[in-house]
Amino acid sequence: MEEAYEWHLTLEDGAVSAEQQSAFEAWISRSPKHENAYAEAAATWQEFGRLNRDHLAADVSASTQSKAFEGSPRHVGYGRHALAAAAVVLVAVLLVIVRWPLENAKERLSNSAQASYETGIGETKLITLSDGSTAALSAGTSLHARLSEDHRALELVQGAAVFNVAKDPERPFSITAGSVQATALGTVFEVRNNGGLVRVAVQEGRVQYTTSMMIGGQKSDLVNQRELGPGEFGKTLGGSATDHFGSFDTASFAAWRQARLDYEGATLMELVADANRYSDTPIVLRGTEAKLEAMTVSAYFDSNDIQSMLVALPQLFPVAVDDSDPSQIVILIE
């Protein structure tokens, strides 16, 4: 468990080298106990962050908490790692004495506001959530929202949306899109989910970008986290094991709000996924995933004129566009 907390703190710092990542994966793979210990460390630390004075029973006192540390020779001189260990002990004590009355849990559930929003092909919509946050929905978008008194959880099932988050430190604002979770810290950011092609871009504030960790080629319960600031993005391409991060010109942020599809080093897969939200006829890509991911473009198109984009594609990529079938448009990789 000590090793698990050490690894959790290291990975939480964000700037992890390739050597550290390899060492961590080797440590995880040595024993199922390591994976379980890391998952427990991450969960415990998360619960520590969620604790609220209002949740504590009336009989919790400073003396009760201080007793958790008596006789411990390791809490002096170890810096932040000792603090982490001490916090874990405190969490263990608090979790034992915290009371979660069933009636209160039911009341919180009944008081949560749930809603679903959708837009059609080529349609955009601006919605205001019950907490005062706003979401600008792009075309072909499906969004589910559940806001309670202690959390704001949304799921972007498909499409794209720009979120302007009302600040509320007591209620995290999290968007789930495919395998990605984006947690805002009072900010303006965009999330896209086009069939598993997920991209999070930040205009203002900061966003915590979280994805499932791949171990042995399989998704695990462990996570990778990275904080994104203004002008930064993170994305994952379908079932890819690698997250991609970079920067962008904030002047082009969510340009679809001005009927403009703006791309800066985007893949052909991303471009076509976006175009499908504005096209009455489905657009299908045919080619190997490696080739599709290797093809990138910096350009912009009019979202009201997808046909012109299709005409331009063969000039940008080694592809052919076949529209002989009225039920679909096929883009073939040459």
CSV table of C-alpha atoms in Angstrom, one decimal:
chain,number,residue,atom,x,y,z
A,1,MET,CA,0.0,0.0,0.0
A,2,GLU,CA,2.9,2.4,0.7
A,3,GLU,CA,4.2,1.8,-2.8
A,4,ALA,CA,0.8,2.3,-4.2
A,5,TYR,CA,0.4,5.7,-2.6
A,6,GLU,CA,3.9,6.7,-3.7
A,7,TRP,CA,3.0,5.8,-7.3
A,8,HIS,CA,-0.4,7.6,-7.0
A,9,LEU,CA,1.3,10.8,-5.9
A,10,THR,CA,3.9,10.5,-8.7
A,11,LEU,CA,1.3,10.1,-11.4
A,12,GLU,CA,-0.9,12.8,-9.9
A,13,ASP,CA,2.0,15.3,-10.4
A,14,GLY,CA,1.3,15.0,-14.1
A,15,ALA,CA,4.8,15.3,-15.6
A,16,VAL,CA,5.6,11.6,-15.8
A,17,SER,CA,8.7,10.5,-17.8
A,18,ALA,CA,8.6,7.5,-20.1
A,19,GLU,CA,11.0,5.7,-17.7
A,20,GLN,CA,8.6,6.3,-14.8
A,21,GLN,CA,5.6,5.1,-16.8
A,22,SER,CA,7.5,1.9,-17.7
A,23,ALA,CA,8.5,1.4,-14.1
A,24,PHE,CA,4.9,1.8,-13.0
A,25,GLU,CA,3.5,-0.6,-15.5
A,26,ALA,CA,6.2,-3.1,-14.5
A,27,TRP,CA,5.3,-2.7,-10.9
A,28,ILE,CA,1.5,-3.1,-11.6
A,29,SER,CA,2.1,-6.2,-13.7
A,30,ARG,CA,4.2,-8.0,-11.1
A,31,SER,CA,1.2,-8.9,-8.9
A,32,PRO,CA,-2.6,-8.6,-8.9
A,33,LYS,CA,-2.2,-7.2,-5.4
A,34,HIS,CA,-0.3,-4.2,-6.8
A,35,GLU,CA,-3.2,-3.3,-9.1
A,36,ASN,CA,-5.7,-3.8,-6.2
A,37,ALA,CA,-3.6,-1.6,-3.9
A,38,TYR,CA,-3.3,1.2,-6.5
A,39,ALA,CA,-7.0,1.2,-7.1
A,40,GLU,CA,-7.7,1.3,-3.3
A,41,ALA,CA,-5.2,4.2,-3.0
A,42,ALA,CA,-6.8,6.2,-5.8
A,43,ALA,CA,-10.3,5.6,-4.4
A,44,THR,CA,-9.3,6.5,-0.8
A,45,TRP,CA,-7.6,9.7,-2.0
A,46,GLN,CA,-10.7,10.6,-4.0
A,47,GLU,CA,-13.0,10.1,-1.0
A,48,PHE,CA,-10.6,12.3,1.1
A,49,GLY,CA,-11.2,15.1,-1.4
A,50,ARG,CA,-15.0,14.7,-1.2
A,51,LEU,CA,-15.3,14.8,2.6
A,52,ASN,CA,-17.4,17.7,3.8
A,53,ARG,CA,-17.9,18.9,7.4
A,54,ASP,CA,-21.6,18.6,6.9
A,55,HIS,CA,-21.2,14.9,6.4
A,56,LEU,CA,-19.5,14.3,9.7
A,57,ALA,CA,-21.4,12.9,12.7
A,58,ALA,CA,-21.8,15.3,15.6
A,59,ASP,CA,-19.6,13.2,17.8
A,60,VAL,CA,-16.5,13.7,15.6
A,61,SER,CA,-14.0,15.7,17.6
A,62,ALA,CA,-10.5,17.0,17.2
A,63,SER,CA,-9.3,14.6,19.9
A,64,THR,CA,-10.7,11.6,18.0
A,65,GLN,CA,-8.8,12.7,14.9
A,66,SER,CA,-5.5,13.4,16.7
A,67,LYS,CA,-5.5,9.9,18.3
A,68,ALA,CA,-5.2,8.5,14.8
A,69,PHE,CA,-1.7,9.9,14.7
A,70,GLU,CA,-0.5,9.1,18.2
A,71,GLY,CA,2.5,6.7,18.4
A,72,SER,CA,3.3,7.1,14.7
A,73,PRO,CA,7.1,7.7,14.2
A,74,ARG,CA,6.7,8.3,10.5
A,75,HIS,CA,4.8,11.5,10.4
A,76,VAL,CA,7.7,13.9,10.9
A,77,GLY,CA,10.3,14.9,8.2
A,78,TYR,CA,8.8,13.1,5.2
A,79,GLY,CA,7.3,16.0,3.4
A,80,ARG,CA,4.3,15.5,1.2
A,81,HIS,CA,4.5,11.7,1.2
A,82,ALA,CA,4.2,11.7,4.9
A,83,LEU,CA,1.3,14.0,4.7
A,84,ALA,CA,-0.3,11.6,2.2
A,85,ALA,CA,0.2,8.7,4.6
A,86,ALA,CA,-1.3,10.7,7.4
A,87,ALA,CA,-4.2,11.8,5.3
A,88,VAL,CA,-4.9,8.1,4.5
A,89,VAL,CA,-5.0,7.3,8.2
A,90,LEU,CA,-7.4,10.2,8.8
A,91,VAL,CA,-9.6,9.1,5.9
A,92,ALA,CA,-9.7,5.6,7.4
A,93,VAL,CA,-10.9,7.0,10.7
A,94,LEU,CA,-13.4,9.4,9.2
A,95,LEU,CA,-14.9,6.8,6.9
A,96,VAL,CA,-15.6,4.6,9.9
A,97,ILE,CA,-17.4,7.3,11.8
A,98,VAL,CA,-19.1,9.2,9.0
A,99,ARG,CA,-22.8,8.4,8.9
A,100,TRP,CA,-24.7,8.2,5.6
A,101,PRO,CA,-28.4,8.0,6.6
A,102,LEU,CA,-30.5,6.2,4.0
A,103,GLU,CA,-33.2,8.9,4.2
A,104,ASN,CA,-30.6,11.6,3.3
A,105,ALA,CA,-29.3,9.6,0.4
A,106,LYS,CA,-32.8,9.1,-0.9
A,107,GLU,CA,-33.5,12.8,-0.5
A,108,ARG,CA,-30.4,13.8,-2.4
A,109,LEU,CA,-31.4,11.4,-5.2
A,110,SER,CA,-34.9,12.7,-5.4
A,111,ASN,CA,-33.6,16.3,-5.5
A,112,SER,CA,-31.3,15.7,-8.4
A,113,ALA,CA,-32.3,17.4,-11.7
A,114,GLN,CA,-32.1,15.1,-14.7
A,115,ALA,CA,-32.5,16.1,-18.3
A,116,SER,CA,-31.6,15.1,-21.8
A,117,TYR,CA,-30.9,17.4,-24.8
A,118,GLU,CA,-30.5,16.6,-28.5
A,119,THR,CA,-29.9,18.4,-31.7
A,120,GLY,CA,-30.5,17.2,-35.3
A,121,ILE,CA,-28.3,17.3,-38.4
A,122,GLY,CA,-27.1,20.9,-38.9
A,123,GLU,CA,-29.0,22.2,-35.8
A,124,THR,CA,-27.4,24.0,-32.9
A,125,LYS,CA,-28.9,24.9,-29.5
A,126,LEU,CA,-27.9,26.9,-26.4
A,127,ILE,CA,-29.2,25.4,-23.1
A,128,THR,CA,-29.0,26.6,-19.5
A,129,LEU,CA,-28.6,24.0,-16.8
A,130,SER,CA,-30.3,24.2,-13.4
A,131,ASP,CA,-27.0,25.4,-11.7
A,132,GLY,CA,-26.7,28.3,-14.1
A,133,SER,CA,-24.0,26.7,-16.3
A,134,THR,CA,-24.6,26.9,-20.1
A,135,ALA,CA,-24.0,24.4,-22.9
A,136,ALA,CA,-23.9,25.3,-26.5
A,137,LEU,CA,-24.7,22.1,-28.5
A,138,SER,CA,-23.4,21.5,-31.9
A,139,ALA,CA,-25.2,19.6,-34.6
A,140,GLY,CA,-26.0,15.9,-34.1
A,141,THR,CA,-25.4,16.1,-30.4
A,142,SER,CA,-26.9,14.1,-27.5
A,143,LEU,CA,-26.3,15.2,-23.9
A,144,HIS,CA,-27.6,13.8,-20.6
A,145,ALA,CA,-27.3,15.9,-17.4
A,146,ARG,CA,-27.8,14.9,-13.8
A,147,LEU,CA,-27.3,17.7,-11.3
A,148,SER,CA,-27.6,17.0,-7.5
A,149,GLU,CA,-26.7,18.9,-4.4
A,150,ASP,CA,-23.2,17.4,-4.3
A,151,HIS,CA,-22.3,16.7,-7.9
A,152,ARG,CA,-22.9,17.7,-11.5
A,153,ALA,CA,-22.5,14.8,-13.8
A,154,LEU,CA,-23.1,15.0,-17.6
A,155,GLU,CA,-22.6,12.5,-20.4
A,156,LEU,CA,-21.9,13.6,-24.0
A,157,VAL,CA,-23.2,10.6,-25.8
A,158,GLN,CA,-22.5,12.0,-29.3
A,159,GLY,CA,-21.6,15.3,-30.9
A,160,ALA,CA,-19.9,18.4,-29.5
A,161,ALA,CA,-20.7,21.0,-26.9
A,162,VAL,CA,-19.1,24.1,-25.3
A,163,PHE,CA,-19.6,24.4,-21.6
A,164,ASN,CA,-19.5,27.6,-19.6
A,165,VAL,CA,-19.4,26.3,-16.0
A,166,ALA,CA,-20.9,28.2,-13.1
A,167,LYS,CA,-18.4,28.1,-10.2
A,168,ASP,CA,-19.4,25.9,-7.3
A,169,PRO,CA,-16.4,24.4,-5.5
A,170,GLU,CA,-18.7,22.1,-3.5
A,171,ARG,CA,-20.1,20.4,-6.7
A,172,PRO,CA,-17.7,19.0,-9.2
A,173,PHE,CA,-18.7,19.5,-12.9
A,174,SER,CA,-17.8,16.4,-14.9
A,175,ILE,CA,-18.4,15.4,-18.5
A,176,THR,CA,-18.1,11.8,-19.6
A,177,ALA,CA,-17.5,11.2,-23.3
A,178,GLY,CA,-16.5,7.7,-24.3
A,179,SER,CA,-13.5,6.6,-22.3
A,180,VAL,CA,-12.7,10.2,-21.3
A,181,GLN,CA,-13.8,12.2,-18.3
A,182,ALA,CA,-13.3,16.0,-18.2
A,183,THR,CA,-13.8,17.7,-14.8
A,184,ALA,CA,-14.0,21.5,-14.9
A,185,LEU,CA,-12.7,23.9,-12.2
A,186,GLY,CA,-14.9,26.8,-13.2
A,187,THR,CA,-14.1,27.3,-16.9
A,188,VAL,CA,-15.1,27.4,-20.5
A,189,PHE,CA,-14.2,24.3,-22.5
A,190,GLU,CA,-15.3,22.1,-25.4
A,191,VAL,CA,-15.9,18.4,-25.5
A,192,ARG,CA,-16.3,16.4,-28.7
A,193,ASN,CA,-17.4,12.8,-29.0
A,194,ASN,CA,-17.7,11.4,-32.5
A,195,GLY,CA,-18.1,7.7,-32.2
A,196,GLY,CA,-15.3,7.3,-29.6
A,197,LEU,CA,-13.1,10.0,-31.1
A,198,VAL,CA,-13.0,12.3,-28.1
A,199,ARG,CA,-11.4,15.7,-27.9
A,200,VAL,CA,-11.3,18.2,-24.9
A,201,ALA,CA,-10.2,21.8,-25.6
A,202,VAL,CA,-9.9,24.5,-23.0
A,203,GLN,CA,-10.5,28.2,-23.7
A,204,GLU,CA,-10.6,29.5,-20.1
A,205,GLY,CA,-9.7,28.1,-16.7
A,206,ARG,CA,-8.5,24.5,-16.2
A,207,VAL,CA,-9.9,21.1,-16.8
A,208,GLN,CA,-8.8,17.7,-15.4
A,209,TYR,CA,-8.5,15.2,-18.3
A,210,THR,CA,-8.9,11.6,-17.2
A,211,THR,CA,-8.7,8.3,-19.2
A,212,SER,CA,-8.6,4.6,-18.3
A,213,MET,CA,-5.1,3.2,-18.1
A,214,MET,CA,-4.2,0.4,-20.6
A,215,ILE,CA,-2.4,-2.6,-19.1
A,216,GLY,CA,-1.5,-5.5,-21.4
A,217,GLY,CA,-3.5,-4.0,-24.2
A,218,GLN,CA,-6.7,-3.9,-22.0
A,219,LYS,CA,-8.5,-1.1,-20.2
A,220,SER,CA,-8.2,-1.3,-16.5
A,221,ASP,CA,-9.9,0.4,-13.5
A,222,LEU,CA,-6.8,2.6,-13.1
A,223,VAL,CA,-6.6,6.0,-14.7
A,224,ASN,CA,-4.3,8.6,-16.2
A,225,GLN,CA,-4.9,12.2,-15.4
A,226,ARG,CA,-3.6,15.4,-16.8
A,227,GLU,CA,-4.6,19.1,-16.2
A,228,LEU,CA,-5.3,21.2,-19.3
A,229,GLY,CA,-5.0,25.0,-19.3
A,230,PRO,CA,-6.1,27.7,-21.8
A,231,GLY,CA,-5.2,26.9,-25.4
A,232,GLU,CA,-4.5,23.2,-24.6
A,233,PHE,CA,-6.3,20.1,-25.7
A,234,GLY,CA,-6.3,16.3,-25.1
A,235,LYS,CA,-7.8,13.7,-27.3
A,236,THR,CA,-8.1,10.0,-27.7
A,237,LEU,CA,-8.8,8.2,-31.0
A,238,GLY,CA,-11.3,5.4,-30.4
A,239,GLY,CA,-9.7,2.3,-28.8
A,240,SER,CA,-6.2,3.8,-29.1
A,241,ALA,CA,-4.0,3.2,-26.0
A,242,THR,CA,-2.4,6.6,-26.4
A,243,ASP,CA,-3.8,10.0,-25.4
A,244,HIS,CA,-2.6,12.9,-27.5
A,245,PHE,CA,-2.0,16.4,-26.1
A,246,GLY,CA,-1.1,19.7,-27.7
A,247,SER,CA,-2.0,23.4,-28.1
A,248,PHE,CA,-4.3,25.3,-30.4
A,249,ASP,CA,-5.1,28.9,-31.4
A,250,THR,CA,-7.9,30.0,-29.1
A,251,ALA,CA,-9.2,32.2,-31.8
A,252,SER,CA,-10.4,29.1,-33.6
A,253,PHE,CA,-12.0,27.7,-30.4
A,254,ALA,CA,-15.4,26.0,-31.2
A,255,ALA,CA,-15.5,27.7,-34.6
A,256,TRP,CA,-18.6,25.6,-35.5
A,257,ARG,CA,-20.6,28.2,-33.6
A,258,GLN,CA,-20.0,30.5,-36.6
A,259,ALA,CA,-20.7,27.6,-39.1
A,260,ARG,CA,-17.0,27.0,-39.6
A,261,LEU,CA,-15.2,23.7,-39.2
A,262,ASP,CA,-11.7,24.7,-38.3
A,263,TYR,CA,-8.8,22.2,-38.1
A,264,GLU,CA,-5.2,22.5,-37.0
A,265,GLY,CA,-3.4,19.2,-37.4
A,266,ALA,CA,-6.6,17.2,-37.2
A,267,THR,CA,-6.8,13.7,-38.5
A,268,LEU,CA,-9.0,12.7,-41.5
A,269,MET,CA,-11.0,10.6,-39.1
A,270,GLU,CA,-11.8,13.7,-37.0
A,271,LEU,CA,-12.7,15.7,-40.0
A,272,VAL,CA,-15.1,13.2,-41.4
A,273,ALA,CA,-16.6,12.5,-38.0
A,274,ASP,CA,-17.5,16.2,-37.6
A,275,ALA,CA,-18.8,16.4,-41.2
A,276,ASN,CA,-21.2,13.5,-40.5
A,277,ARG,CA,-23.0,15.8,-38.0
A,278,TYR,CA,-23.9,18.2,-40.8
A,279,SER,CA,-24.4,15.8,-43.7
A,280,ASP,CA,-27.8,14.3,-44.6
A,281,THR,CA,-26.0,11.4,-46.2
A,282,PRO,CA,-23.7,9.3,-44.0
A,283,ILE,CA,-20.0,9.6,-44.9
A,284,VAL,CA,-18.0,6.4,-44.5
A,285,LEU,CA,-14.2,6.0,-44.4
A,286,ARG,CA,-12.5,2.9,-45.8
A,287,GLY,CA,-8.8,2.3,-45.0
A,288,THR,CA,-6.5,1.0,-42.4
A,289,GLU,CA,-6.5,2.8,-39.0
A,290,ALA,CA,-2.8,3.5,-39.2
A,291,LYS,CA,-3.2,5.4,-42.5
A,292,LEU,CA,-6.3,7.2,-41.2
A,293,GLU,CA,-4.5,8.4,-38.1
A,294,ALA,CA,-1.4,9.5,-40.1
A,295,MET,CA,-3.4,11.8,-42.4
A,296,THR,CA,-3.7,15.2,-40.8
A,297,VAL,CA,-4.9,18.6,-42.1
A,298,SER,CA,-4.9,22.2,-41.2
A,299,ALA,CA,-7.8,23.9,-43.0
A,300,TYR,CA,-11.3,25.2,-42.5
A,301,PHE,CA,-14.7,24.4,-44.2
A,302,ASP,CA,-18.2,25.8,-44.2
A,303,SER,CA,-20.4,23.5,-42.2
A,304,ASN,CA,-23.3,24.6,-44.4
A,305,ASP,CA,-21.5,23.3,-47.5
A,306,ILE,CA,-20.2,19.8,-46.8
A,307,GLN,CA,-20.3,19.0,-50.5
A,308,SER,CA,-17.5,21.5,-51.1
A,309,MET,CA,-15.5,19.9,-48.4
A,310,LEU,CA,-15.9,16.5,-50.1
A,311,VAL,CA,-14.7,18.0,-53.4
A,312,ALA,CA,-11.6,19.4,-51.7
A,313,LEU,CA,-10.6,16.2,-49.8
A,314,PRO,CA,-8.9,14.5,-52.8
A,315,GLN,CA,-6.7,17.6,-53.1
A,316,LEU,CA,-5.6,17.3,-49.5
A,317,PHE,CA,-5.3,13.6,-49.1
A,318,PRO,CA,-4.6,10.5,-51.3
A,319,VAL,CA,-8.3,9.6,-51.3
A,320,ALA,CA,-11.1,9.1,-53.7
A,321,VAL,CA,-14.7,10.1,-53.0
A,322,ASP,CA,-17.4,7.7,-54.2
A,323,ASP,CA,-21.0,9.0,-54.1
A,324,SER,CA,-22.5,6.6,-56.6
A,325,ASP,CA,-24.5,5.0,-53.8
A,326,PRO,CA,-27.3,7.4,-52.8
A,327,SER,CA,-27.5,5.9,-49.3
A,328,GLN,CA,-23.9,6.8,-48.4
A,329,ILE,CA,-20.7,8.6,-49.4
A,330,VAL,CA,-17.6,6.5,-49.3
A,331,ILE,CA,-14.1,7.9,-48.9
A,332,LEU,CA,-11.5,5.4,-50.1
A,333,ILE,CA,-7.9,5.5,-49.0
A,334,GLU,CA,-5.7,5.1,-52.1
